[in-house]
């Protein structure tokens, strides 16, 4: 009878720790949509990110592009048409008082859920208008297709996507790179190496709006859309000695994966002559300081790419549908990567079952991801195809580590932390470190119901594991007694 119970416990434990990880898959990398066929091409050869003021394009070239008023109306019309999955809000105003409008797309827009958030920002530079056009197309495409396209559905149901088509409407209105105070917004953020832009009173209102935005919303990843080249750029953007060379951040491999995902999903970005595979480390291209990308990673906990999506800053408006088609799959795949790969989960306390907004670190990577204050969910993007040691911690609790094999699918790893006070063998000597593997639907169920159910299940699993351990110890003790006897004899 005891043996039977032991076997039952063992089977249950094995099911939790071995089989469920496979069920946990949130879709495979292979499911990412691939670049389509086409004949046109525009290779990345230009370097227009340099801060020099360029000759302003003629008004003639802007024909067919949305004006600021057009864009505002289009965004308002969109959120009326797609009110079920979107909302419109502003994160502040430009120097000239133009609202910085954002569309949020989600099945529960405006609500806090245990889901990752992604942001797209366009038109950081006023004379790079392609991004703002593409972002409106992206919003409309998702709205038109989320009930029939699996990727659009995945995004709407599992991600909060925030779209800011124009960060620099003032610059756009005069076809100029800088804002109305003639400041380059992509040089206006605090820098990790040099004490520039530290004077808060001098920071531009557009920059302040972005910084406050990241305090309000926990973004897992983001991308800004620029024009003038064709390449996916990733941190670091600057070097400590200001020289130009490859300077990777702690998550270099993950960033290379994300940038490659974009370039290889693009019609022709990865075929670039200038950039191998259509990606580049920012500092190896040319170092910049005070950029938005590095600040996001360092201070916002947000993995940001800088995407150059068109060699020509002002292609004819008639080319916009083609450029959209070239970027559509990349834009969707990048957002979907937040749930299709990486390690995700929640952190709970064992004593009360409450969510713990703790910290998550991965061995060998000097970077900390914070779990959300509300649900204690964390979303750790990582390069697939490797084994990672993931540790969760929270003040007053014993840290817990689990080993995760991250294949092509996302893995869920929930952590149950034991209070320091009760640790020491009285409550539990150990609990299932490898609780990762809960299917996404199960996680969502817990998230959307109540913590009591979660806690009850946790207690059941812990109890069974406790029985299992006791049984193993008992057997070991008997074996030792037996062997001692045999030695004695
Ligand atoms: Zn730019």
CSV table of C-alpha atoms and ligand atoms in Angstrom, one decimal:
chain,number,residue,atom,x,y,z
A,1,UNK,CA,0.0,0.0,0.0
A,2,UNK,CA,2.8,2.4,0.9
A,3,UNK,CA,4.6,1.4,-2.2
A,4,UNK,CA,1.5,2.1,-4.2
A,5,UNK,CA,1.2,5.6,-2.7
A,6,UNK,CA,4.8,6.2,-3.3
A,7,UNK,CA,4.4,5.3,-7.0
A,8,UNK,CA,1.4,7.5,-7.2
A,9,UNK,CA,3.3,10.5,-5.7
A,10,UNK,CA,6.2,9.7,-8.0
A,11,UNK,CA,4.0,9.7,-11.1
A,12,UNK,CA,2.3,13.0,-10.1
A,13,UNK,CA,5.6,14.6,-9.4
A,14,UNK,CA,7.0,13.4,-12.7
A,15,UNK,CA,4.0,14.7,-14.6
A,16,UNK,CA,4.5,18.1,-13.1
A,17,UNK,CA,8.2,18.3,-13.7
A,18,UNK,CA,8.7,16.4,-16.9
A,19,UNK,CA,5.6,16.3,-19.1
A,20,UNK,CA,4.0,19.7,-18.5
A,21,UNK,CA,7.0,21.7,-19.9
A,22,UNK,CA,6.2,20.3,-23.2
A,23,UNK,CA,2.6,21.3,-22.9
A,24,UNK,CA,3.7,24.7,-21.9
A,25,UNK,CA,4.8,25.7,-25.3
A,26,UNK,CA,3.3,28.9,-26.5
A,27,UNK,CA,3.9,28.2,-30.2
A,28,UNK,CA,7.2,27.6,-31.9
A,29,UNK,CA,9.7,29.7,-33.6
A,30,UNK,CA,9.0,27.8,-36.7
A,31,UNK,CA,5.5,29.2,-36.6
A,32,UNK,CA,6.8,32.7,-37.2
A,33,UNK,CA,5.6,33.9,-40.6
A,34,UNK,CA,8.4,34.0,-43.2
A,35,UNK,CA,9.2,36.8,-45.6
A,36,UNK,CA,7.0,36.7,-48.7
A,37,UNK,CA,8.0,36.7,-52.2
A,38,UNK,CA,8.5,39.9,-54.1
A,39,UNK,CA,10.8,41.5,-56.7
A,40,UNK,CA,11.4,45.0,-55.5
A,41,UNK,CA,14.3,45.8,-53.3
A,42,UNK,CA,15.9,48.6,-51.4
A,43,UNK,CA,19.2,47.8,-49.9
A,44,UNK,CA,20.7,49.4,-46.8
A,45,UNK,CA,23.6,51.5,-47.8
A,46,UNK,CA,23.0,54.9,-46.4
A,47,UNK,CA,23.9,56.2,-42.9
A,48,UNK,CA,21.3,58.9,-42.3
A,49,UNK,CA,21.2,58.5,-38.5
A,50,UNK,CA,24.0,61.0,-38.1
A,51,UNK,CA,22.9,64.0,-36.3
A,52,UNK,CA,23.8,66.6,-39.0
A,53,UNK,CA,20.9,68.7,-40.2
A,54,UNK,CA,20.1,67.6,-43.7
A,55,UNK,CA,18.5,69.5,-46.5
A,56,UNK,CA,14.8,69.6,-45.9
A,57,UNK,CA,12.7,67.7,-48.4
A,58,UNK,CA,10.4,69.7,-50.5
A,59,UNK,CA,6.7,69.9,-49.7
A,60,UNK,CA,6.2,68.1,-52.9
A,61,UNK,CA,7.7,64.9,-51.4
A,62,UNK,CA,5.3,64.9,-48.5
A,63,UNK,CA,2.3,64.6,-50.7
A,64,UNK,CA,0.3,61.5,-49.8
A,65,UNK,CA,1.6,61.4,-46.2
A,66,UNK,CA,-0.7,62.0,-43.3
A,67,UNK,CA,-0.4,65.5,-41.8
A,68,UNK,CA,-0.4,65.7,-38.0
A,69,UNK,CA,-4.1,66.4,-38.1
A,70,UNK,CA,-4.7,63.5,-40.4
A,71,UNK,CA,-2.8,61.2,-38.1
A,72,UNK,CA,-4.7,62.3,-35.0
A,73,UNK,CA,-8.0,61.8,-36.9
A,74,UNK,CA,-6.9,58.4,-38.1
A,75,UNK,CA,-6.0,57.3,-34.6
A,76,UNK,CA,-9.3,58.5,-33.2
A,77,UNK,CA,-11.2,56.8,-36.0
A,78,UNK,CA,-9.3,53.6,-35.4
A,79,UNK,CA,-10.1,53.4,-31.7
A,80,UNK,CA,-13.8,54.0,-32.6
A,81,UNK,CA,-13.8,51.4,-35.2
A,82,UNK,CA,-11.8,48.9,-33.1
A,83,UNK,CA,-13.1,49.9,-29.7
A,84,UNK,CA,-13.4,46.3,-28.6
A,85,UNK,CA,-9.6,45.8,-28.7
A,86,UNK,CA,-8.1,49.2,-28.4
A,87,UNK,CA,-8.1,52.5,-26.6
A,88,UNK,CA,-6.5,55.9,-27.3
A,89,UNK,CA,-4.5,57.9,-24.7
A,90,UNK,CA,-1.8,60.6,-24.6
A,91,UNK,CA,1.5,60.4,-22.8
A,92,UNK,CA,2.1,64.2,-22.9
A,93,UNK,CA,2.6,67.0,-25.4
A,94,UNK,CA,5.2,68.2,-27.8
A,95,UNK,CA,7.0,71.5,-27.4
A,96,UNK,CA,4.3,73.1,-29.5
A,97,UNK,CA,1.5,71.5,-27.5
A,98,UNK,CA,0.6,68.6,-29.9
A,99,UNK,CA,-0.7,65.5,-28.0
A,100,UNK,CA,1.6,62.5,-28.2
A,101,UNK,CA,-1.2,60.0,-28.9
A,102,UNK,CA,-0.9,56.3,-28.2
A,103,UNK,CA,-3.1,53.4,-29.4
A,104,UNK,CA,-3.1,50.4,-27.0
A,105,UNK,CA,-4.2,47.1,-28.6
A,106,UNK,CA,-5.3,44.2,-26.4
A,107,UNK,CA,-8.3,42.1,-25.7
A,108,UNK,CA,-8.4,44.1,-22.4
A,109,UNK,CA,-7.1,47.5,-23.3
A,110,UNK,CA,-6.3,49.7,-20.3
A,111,UNK,CA,-6.4,46.8,-17.8
A,112,UNK,CA,-3.4,45.4,-16.0
A,113,UNK,CA,-2.9,41.7,-16.8
A,114,UNK,CA,-0.1,39.2,-16.2
A,115,UNK,CA,1.0,39.7,-19.8
A,116,UNK,CA,4.1,41.4,-21.4
A,117,UNK,CA,3.7,44.8,-23.0
A,118,UNK,CA,5.4,46.0,-26.2
A,119,UNK,CA,5.7,49.5,-27.6
A,120,UNK,CA,6.4,50.8,-31.1
A,121,UNK,CA,7.5,54.4,-31.5
A,122,UNK,CA,7.7,56.1,-34.8
A,123,UNK,CA,8.8,59.5,-36.1
A,124,UNK,CA,11.4,60.1,-33.4
A,125,UNK,CA,13.1,62.2,-36.0
A,126,UNK,CA,10.7,64.5,-37.7
A,127,UNK,CA,12.1,64.0,-41.1
A,128,UNK,CA,11.6,60.2,-40.9
A,129,UNK,CA,7.9,59.7,-41.5
A,130,UNK,CA,7.7,56.2,-42.8
A,131,UNK,CA,7.4,54.7,-39.3
A,132,UNK,CA,4.3,56.7,-38.4
A,133,UNK,CA,2.6,55.6,-41.6
A,134,UNK,CA,3.5,51.9,-41.1
A,135,UNK,CA,2.3,51.9,-37.4
A,136,UNK,CA,-1.2,53.0,-38.4
A,137,UNK,CA,-1.2,50.3,-41.0
A,138,UNK,CA,-0.1,47.8,-38.3
A,139,UNK,CA,-2.9,48.8,-36.0
A,140,UNK,CA,-5.5,48.5,-38.8
A,141,UNK,CA,-4.1,45.2,-40.0
A,142,UNK,CA,-4.4,43.7,-36.5
A,143,UNK,CA,-7.9,45.0,-36.1
A,144,UNK,CA,-9.0,43.6,-39.5
A,145,UNK,CA,-7.3,40.2,-38.9
A,146,UNK,CA,-7.2,39.3,-35.3
A,147,UNK,CA,-10.3,37.0,-35.5
A,148,UNK,CA,-8.9,35.0,-38.4
A,149,UNK,CA,-5.1,35.3,-38.3
A,150,UNK,CA,-3.3,33.2,-35.6
A,151,UNK,CA,-0.5,35.6,-35.1
A,152,UNK,CA,-2.7,38.7,-34.8
A,153,UNK,CA,-5.0,36.7,-32.4
A,154,UNK,CA,-2.0,35.7,-30.4
A,155,UNK,CA,-0.9,39.3,-30.0
A,156,UNK,CA,-4.3,40.6,-29.1
A,157,UNK,CA,-4.9,37.9,-26.5
A,158,UNK,CA,-1.5,37.7,-24.9
A,159,UNK,CA,0.3,41.0,-25.3
A,160,UNK,CA,-0.5,44.7,-24.6
A,161,UNK,CA,0.7,46.5,-27.7
A,162,UNK,CA,1.2,50.2,-27.4
A,163,UNK,CA,1.7,52.2,-30.6
A,164,UNK,CA,3.0,55.8,-30.6
A,165,UNK,CA,3.2,56.7,-34.3
A,166,UNK,CA,4.8,60.1,-33.8
A,167,UNK,CA,7.0,61.2,-31.0
A,168,UNK,CA,8.1,64.3,-32.9
A,169,UNK,CA,5.0,65.9,-34.6
A,170,UNK,CA,6.6,69.4,-34.4
A,171,UNK,CA,9.7,68.3,-36.3
A,172,UNK,CA,7.5,66.5,-38.8
A,173,UNK,CA,5.4,69.5,-39.5
A,174,UNK,CA,8.5,71.4,-40.7
A,175,UNK,CA,10.2,68.3,-42.2
A,176,UNK,CA,13.1,68.6,-39.8
A,177,UNK,CA,15.0,65.9,-37.7
A,178,UNK,CA,15.0,67.8,-34.4
A,179,UNK,CA,12.1,68.9,-32.3
A,180,UNK,CA,10.7,72.5,-32.0
A,181,UNK,CA,13.6,73.4,-29.7
A,182,UNK,CA,16.0,72.0,-32.3
A,183,UNK,CA,17.0,69.1,-30.1
A,184,UNK,CA,17.6,65.6,-31.4
A,185,UNK,CA,15.3,63.5,-29.2
A,186,UNK,CA,17.5,60.4,-29.7
A,187,UNK,CA,20.3,62.2,-28.0
A,188,UNK,CA,18.3,63.6,-25.1
A,189,UNK,CA,18.2,60.7,-22.7
A,190,UNK,CA,20.5,60.2,-19.7
A,191,UNK,CA,23.6,58.3,-20.8
A,192,UNK,CA,25.4,55.5,-19.0
A,193,UNK,CA,28.9,56.8,-19.8
A,194,UNK,CA,28.8,60.5,-19.8
A,195,UNK,CA,27.1,63.1,-17.7
A,196,UNK,CA,25.0,64.6,-20.4
A,197,UNK,CA,21.4,65.5,-20.4
A,198,UNK,CA,21.3,65.3,-16.6
A,199,UNK,CA,19.7,68.6,-16.1
A,200,UNK,CA,16.0,67.8,-15.8
A,201,UNK,CA,14.9,71.3,-16.5
A,202,UNK,CA,16.6,71.1,-19.9
A,203,UNK,CA,15.1,67.8,-20.9
A,204,UNK,CA,12.6,68.0,-23.8
A,205,UNK,CA,8.9,67.4,-23.1
A,206,UNK,CA,8.9,64.6,-25.6
A,207,UNK,CA,11.8,62.8,-23.8
A,208,UNK,CA,10.2,63.4,-20.4
A,209,UNK,CA,6.9,61.9,-21.7
A,210,UNK,CA,8.8,58.7,-22.7
A,211,UNK,CA,10.6,58.4,-19.4
A,212,UNK,CA,7.4,58.9,-17.4
A,213,UNK,CA,5.6,56.3,-19.7
A,214,UNK,CA,8.2,53.7,-18.7
A,215,UNK,CA,7.5,54.4,-15.0
A,216,UNK,CA,3.8,53.8,-15.5
A,217,UNK,CA,3.9,50.7,-17.8
A,218,UNK,CA,6.3,47.8,-17.5
A,219,UNK,CA,7.4,47.2,-21.1
A,220,UNK,CA,9.2,44.0,-21.9
A,221,UNK,CA,10.4,45.1,-25.3
A,222,UNK,CA,10.1,47.8,-27.8
A,223,UNK,CA,11.3,49.2,-31.1
A,224,UNK,CA,11.6,52.6,-32.6
A,225,UNK,CA,11.2,53.1,-36.3
A,226,UNK,CA,13.7,55.3,-38.2
A,227,UNK,CA,14.5,55.9,-41.8
A,228,UNK,CA,17.6,56.4,-43.9
A,229,UNK,CA,19.0,52.9,-43.8
A,230,UNK,CA,17.8,49.3,-43.7
A,231,UNK,CA,19.1,47.5,-40.6
A,232,UNK,CA,18.0,46.3,-37.1
A,233,UNK,CA,20.3,48.0,-34.6
A,234,UNK,CA,20.8,46.8,-31.0
A,235,UNK,CA,22.6,48.0,-27.8
A,236,UNK,CA,25.0,49.2,-26.9
A,237,UNK,CA,24.8,52.3,-28.9
A,238,UNK,CA,27.9,53.9,-27.3
A,239,UNK,CA,31.3,53.0,-25.9
A,240,UNK,CA,33.0,54.2,-22.8
A,241,UNK,CA,36.0,55.6,-24.7
A,242,UNK,CA,33.9,57.0,-27.6
A,243,UNK,CA,35.7,54.8,-30.1
A,244,UNK,CA,33.8,52.8,-32.7
A,245,UNK,CA,33.8,49.0,-32.2
A,246,UNK,CA,31.4,46.2,-31.3
A,247,UNK,CA,30.3,46.7,-27.7
A,248,UNK,CA,27.7,44.2,-26.6
A,249,UNK,CA,25.4,44.6,-23.6
A,250,UNK,CA,24.9,41.8,-21.1
A,251,UNK,CA,22.0,40.5,-23.2
A,252,UNK,CA,24.0,40.6,-26.5
A,253,UNK,CA,22.9,37.2,-27.6
A,254,UNK,CA,19.2,37.9,-26.9
A,255,UNK,CA,19.4,41.2,-28.8
A,256,UNK,CA,21.1,39.5,-31.8
A,257,UNK,CA,18.3,37.0,-31.8
A,258,UNK,CA,15.6,39.7,-31.7
A,259,UNK,CA,17.3,41.8,-34.4
A,260,UNK,CA,17.8,38.8,-36.6
A,261,UNK,CA,14.1,37.8,-36.1
A,262,UNK,CA,13.2,41.2,-37.5
A,263,UNK,CA,15.7,41.2,-40.4
A,264,UNK,CA,15.0,37.6,-41.5
A,265,UNK,CA,11.2,38.1,-41.4
A,266,UNK,CA,11.7,41.2,-43.6
A,267,UNK,CA,11.5,41.0,-47.3
A,268,UNK,CA,15.1,42.0,-47.9
A,269,UNK,CA,16.7,43.4,-44.8
A,270,UNK,CA,18.8,40.3,-44.2
A,271,UNK,CA,20.3,40.5,-47.7
A,272,UNK,CA,22.0,43.8,-46.9
A,273,UNK,CA,25.4,44.3,-48.5
A,274,UNK,CA,26.5,46.7,-45.8
A,275,UNK,CA,25.2,44.8,-42.7
A,276,UNK,CA,25.8,41.1,-42.2
A,277,UNK,CA,22.3,39.5,-41.8
A,278,UNK,CA,20.8,43.0,-41.8
A,279,UNK,CA,21.7,43.6,-38.1
A,280,UNK,CA,24.2,45.7,-36.3
A,281,UNK,CA,25.5,46.6,-32.9
A,282,UNK,CA,25.0,50.3,-32.5
A,283,UNK,CA,28.5,51.1,-31.3
A,284,UNK,CA,30.1,49.2,-34.2
A,285,UNK,CA,28.1,51.2,-36.7
A,286,UNK,CA,28.7,54.5,-35.1
A,287,UNK,CA,28.6,55.4,-31.4
A,288,UNK,CA,25.9,57.7,-30.1
A,289,UNK,CA,25.2,59.0,-26.6
A,290,UNK,CA,21.9,59.9,-24.9
A,291,UNK,CA,20.0,57.5,-27.2
A,292,UNK,CA,16.6,56.1,-26.3
A,293,UNK,CA,17.6,52.5,-26.9
A,294,UNK,CA,20.3,52.1,-24.3
A,295,UNK,CA,18.3,54.0,-21.7
A,296,UNK,CA,15.3,51.7,-22.2
A,297,UNK,CA,17.5,48.6,-21.5
A,298,UNK,CA,19.3,50.1,-18.5
A,299,UNK,CA,16.6,52.0,-16.8
A,300,UNK,CA,13.3,50.8,-18.2
A,301,UNK,CA,13.9,47.0,-18.1
A,302,UNK,CA,12.9,47.1,-21.7
A,303,UNK,CA,14.7,45.4,-24.6
A,304,UNK,CA,14.6,48.0,-27.3
A,305,UNK,CA,15.7,47.8,-30.9
A,306,UNK,CA,16.3,50.7,-33.3
A,307,UNK,CA,14.9,49.7,-36.6
A,308,UNK,CA,15.9,51.5,-39.8
A,309,UNK,CA,13.1,50.5,-42.2
A,310,UNK,CA,13.7,52.5,-45.4
A,311,UNK,CA,16.9,53.7,-47.1
A,312,UNK,CA,14.9,56.6,-48.4
A,313,UNK,CA,13.6,58.8,-45.7
A,314,UNK,CA,10.9,60.2,-47.9
A,315,UNK,CA,9.9,57.6,-50.4
A,316,UNK,CA,7.0,58.5,-52.6
A,317,UNK,CA,3.7,57.9,-50.8
A,318,UNK,CA,2.8,55.4,-53.5
A,319,UNK,CA,5.6,53.2,-52.2
A,320,UNK,CA,4.2,53.0,-48.7
A,321,UNK,CA,2.0,50.0,-49.3
A,322,UNK,CA,5.1,48.0,-50.5
A,323,UNK,CA,7.2,49.1,-47.6
A,324,UNK,CA,4.4,48.1,-45.3
A,325,UNK,CA,4.3,44.6,-46.9
A,326,UNK,CA,8.1,44.3,-46.5
A,327,UNK,CA,7.9,45.1,-42.8
A,328,UNK,CA,4.5,43.6,-41.8
A,329,UNK,CA,5.7,40.1,-40.9
A,330,UNK,CA,8.8,41.5,-39.1
A,331,UNK,CA,6.7,43.9,-37.0
A,332,UNK,CA,4.2,41.1,-36.1
A,333,UNK,CA,6.9,38.5,-35.4
A,334,UNK,CA,8.8,40.9,-33.1
A,335,UNK,CA,5.7,41.6,-31.0
A,336,UNK,CA,4.8,37.9,-30.9
A,337,UNK,CA,8.3,36.9,-29.8
A,338,UNK,CA,7.3,38.2,-26.3
A,339,UNK,CA,5.1,35.1,-25.9
A,340,UNK,CA,6.6,32.7,-28.4
A,341,UNK,CA,10.0,32.6,-26.7
A,342,UNK,CA,11.7,33.4,-23.4
A,343,UNK,CA,11.0,32.3,-19.9
A,344,UNK,CA,7.9,33.6,-18.2
A,345,UNK,CA,6.1,33.0,-15.0
A,346,UNK,CA,5.0,34.4,-11.7
A,347,UNK,CA,6.5,34.5,-8.2
A,348,UNK,CA,4.4,33.5,-5.2
A,349,UNK,CA,5.0,33.2,-1.5
A,350,UNK,CA,4.6,29.7,0.0
A,351,UNK,CA,3.1,31.0,3.3
A,352,UNK,CA,0.1,33.0,1.9
A,353,UNK,CA,0.2,32.2,-1.8
A,354,UNK,CA,0.4,35.9,-2.5
A,355,UNK,CA,2.2,37.3,-5.6
A,356,UNK,CA,5.7,38.5,-4.8
A,357,UNK,CA,6.9,41.3,-7.1
A,358,UNK,CA,10.5,40.0,-6.9
A,359,UNK,CA,13.5,39.9,-9.1
A,360,UNK,CA,14.7,37.4,-11.7
A,361,UNK,CA,18.2,36.9,-12.8
A,362,UNK,CA,19.8,34.4,-15.2
A,363,UNK,CA,23.2,33.0,-14.3
A,364,UNK,CA,26.0,34.5,-16.5
A,365,UNK,CA,24.0,37.5,-17.5
A,366,UNK,CA,24.4,40.7,-15.5
A,367,UNK,CA,20.9,41.9,-15.8
A,368,UNK,CA,17.9,41.8,-13.5
A,369,UNK,CA,14.2,41.6,-14.6
A,370,UNK,CA,11.6,42.8,-12.2
A,371,UNK,CA,8.3,41.0,-11.7
A,372,UNK,CA,5.2,43.2,-12.0
A,373,UNK,CA,3.9,44.8,-8.8
A,374,UNK,CA,0.3,43.6,-9.4
A,375,UNK,CA,0.6,40.0,-10.5
A,376,UNK,CA,4.3,39.3,-9.9
A,377,UNK,CA,4.5,38.1,-13.5
A,378,UNK,CA,7.9,38.3,-15.2
A,379,UNK,CA,8.9,38.0,-18.8
A,380,UNK,CA,12.6,37.1,-19.5
A,381,UNK,CA,13.5,37.3,-23.1
A,382,UNK,CA,16.4,34.9,-23.9
A,383,UNK,CA,18.1,33.4,-27.0
A,384,UNK,CA,16.5,30.0,-27.7
A,385,UNK,CA,18.4,26.8,-27.9
A,386,UNK,CA,20.2,27.0,-24.5
A,387,UNK,CA,20.0,25.9,-21.0
A,388,UNK,CA,19.6,28.7,-18.4
A,389,UNK,CA,19.8,28.8,-14.6
A,390,UNK,CA,17.0,31.2,-13.5
A,391,UNK,CA,16.9,32.5,-10.0
A,392,UNK,CA,13.9,34.3,-8.4
A,393,UNK,CA,14.3,36.3,-5.2
A,394,UNK,CA,12.3,38.7,-3.0
A,395,UNK,CA,13.3,40.4,0.3
A,396,UNK,CA,12.5,38.1,3.3
A,397,UNK,CA,12.3,35.0,1.2
A,398,UNK,CA,14.9,32.4,0.3
A,399,UNK,CA,15.9,32.7,-3.4
A,400,UNK,CA,15.1,29.8,-5.6
A,401,UNK,CA,16.8,28.6,-8.7
A,402,UNK,CA,15.6,26.4,-11.5
A,403,UNK,CA,17.3,25.1,-14.6
A,404,UNK,CA,15.4,25.7,-17.9
A,405,UNK,CA,16.0,24.2,-21.2
A,406,UNK,CA,14.8,26.9,-23.6
A,407,UNK,CA,14.1,25.3,-27.0
A,408,UNK,CA,12.2,27.0,-29.7
A,409,UNK,CA,9.1,27.5,-27.6
A,410,UNK,CA,8.5,29.7,-24.6
A,411,UNK,CA,8.8,28.1,-21.2
A,412,UNK,CA,6.7,29.0,-18.1
A,413,UNK,CA,8.6,28.9,-14.8
A,414,UNK,CA,6.6,29.8,-11.7
A,415,UNK,CA,8.5,30.2,-8.4
A,416,UNK,CA,7.2,29.6,-5.0
A,417,UNK,CA,9.4,31.2,-2.4
A,418,UNK,CA,9.8,30.1,1.2
A,419,UNK,CA,9.9,32.8,3.9
A,420,UNK,CA,13.3,33.0,5.5
A,421,UNK,CA,11.7,32.6,9.0
A,422,UNK,CA,10.0,29.3,8.2
A,423,UNK,CA,12.9,27.9,6.3
A,424,UNK,CA,15.0,25.2,7.9
A,425,UNK,CA,13.1,22.0,7.4
A,426,UNK,CA,10.0,22.6,9.4
A,427,UNK,CA,7.6,23.6,6.6
A,428,UNK,CA,9.4,22.1,3.7
A,429,UNK,CA,12.9,21.1,3.0
A,430,UNK,CA,12.4,21.6,-0.6
A,431,UNK,CA,9.7,22.2,-3.1
A,432,UNK,CA,9.4,21.5,-6.7
A,433,UNK,CA,12.0,23.9,-8.2
A,434,UNK,CA,10.9,22.9,-11.7
A,435,UNK,CA,7.4,24.1,-11.4
A,436,UNK,CA,7.9,25.5,-14.8
A,437,UNK,CA,5.9,23.8,-17.4
A,438,UNK,CA,2.4,24.9,-16.5
A,439,UNK,CA,0.5,25.4,-19.7
A,440,UNK,CA,-0.2,28.9,-20.8
A,441,UNK,CA,-3.9,28.4,-20.5
A,442,UNK,CA,-3.4,27.1,-16.9
A,443,UNK,CA,-1.4,30.1,-16.0
A,444,UNK,CA,-4.0,32.4,-17.5
A,445,UNK,CA,-6.6,30.6,-15.6
A,446,UNK,CA,-4.8,31.2,-12.3
A,447,UNK,CA,-4.1,34.7,-13.3
A,448,UNK,CA,-7.7,35.5,-14.1
A,449,UNK,CA,-9.4,33.6,-11.3
A,450,UNK,CA,-8.0,33.9,-7.8
A,451,UNK,CA,-4.9,33.2,-5.9
A,452,UNK,CA,-6.6,30.8,-3.5
A,453,UNK,CA,-7.0,28.1,-6.1
A,454,UNK,CA,-3.3,28.5,-7.0
A,455,UNK,CA,-2.3,28.3,-3.4
A,456,UNK,CA,-4.4,25.2,-2.8
A,457,UNK,CA,-2.7,23.4,-5.8
A,458,UNK,CA,0.7,24.5,-4.6
A,459,UNK,CA,0.0,23.1,-1.1
A,460,UNK,CA,-1.2,19.8,-2.7
A,461,UNK,CA,1.9,19.5,-4.9
A,462,UNK,CA,4.2,20.4,-2.0
A,463,UNK,CA,2.5,17.9,0.3
A,464,UNK,CA,2.9,15.1,-2.3
A,465,UNK,CA,6.5,16.0,-2.8
A,466,UNK,CA,7.0,16.1,1.0
A,467,UNK,CA,5.6,12.5,1.1
A,468,UNK,CA,7.9,11.5,-1.7
A,469,UNK,CA,11.0,12.9,0.1
A,470,UNK,CA,10.0,11.3,3.4
A,471,UNK,CA,9.6,8.0,1.6
A,472,UNK,CA,13.0,8.3,-0.1
A,473,UNK,CA,14.7,9.3,3.2
A,474,UNK,CA,13.0,6.3,4.9
A,475,UNK,CA,14.3,4.0,2.2
A,476,UNK,CA,17.8,5.4,2.5
A,477,UNK,CA,17.8,5.1,6.2
A,478,UNK,CA,16.7,1.4,6.0
A,479,UNK,CA,19.4,0.8,3.4
A,480,UNK,CA,22.0,2.4,5.7
A,481,UNK,CA,20.8,0.3,8.6
A,482,UNK,CA,21.0,-2.7,6.5
A,483,UNK,CA,24.5,-2.0,5.2
A,484,UNK,CA,25.7,-1.2,8.7
A,485,UNK,CA,24.4,-4.4,10.0
A,486,UNK,CA,26.1,-6.2,7.2
A,487,UNK,CA,29.3,-4.5,8.0
A,488,UNK,CA,29.0,-5.1,11.7
A,489,UNK,CA,28.3,-8.8,10.9
B,1,LIG,ZN1,16.2,58.5,-37.1
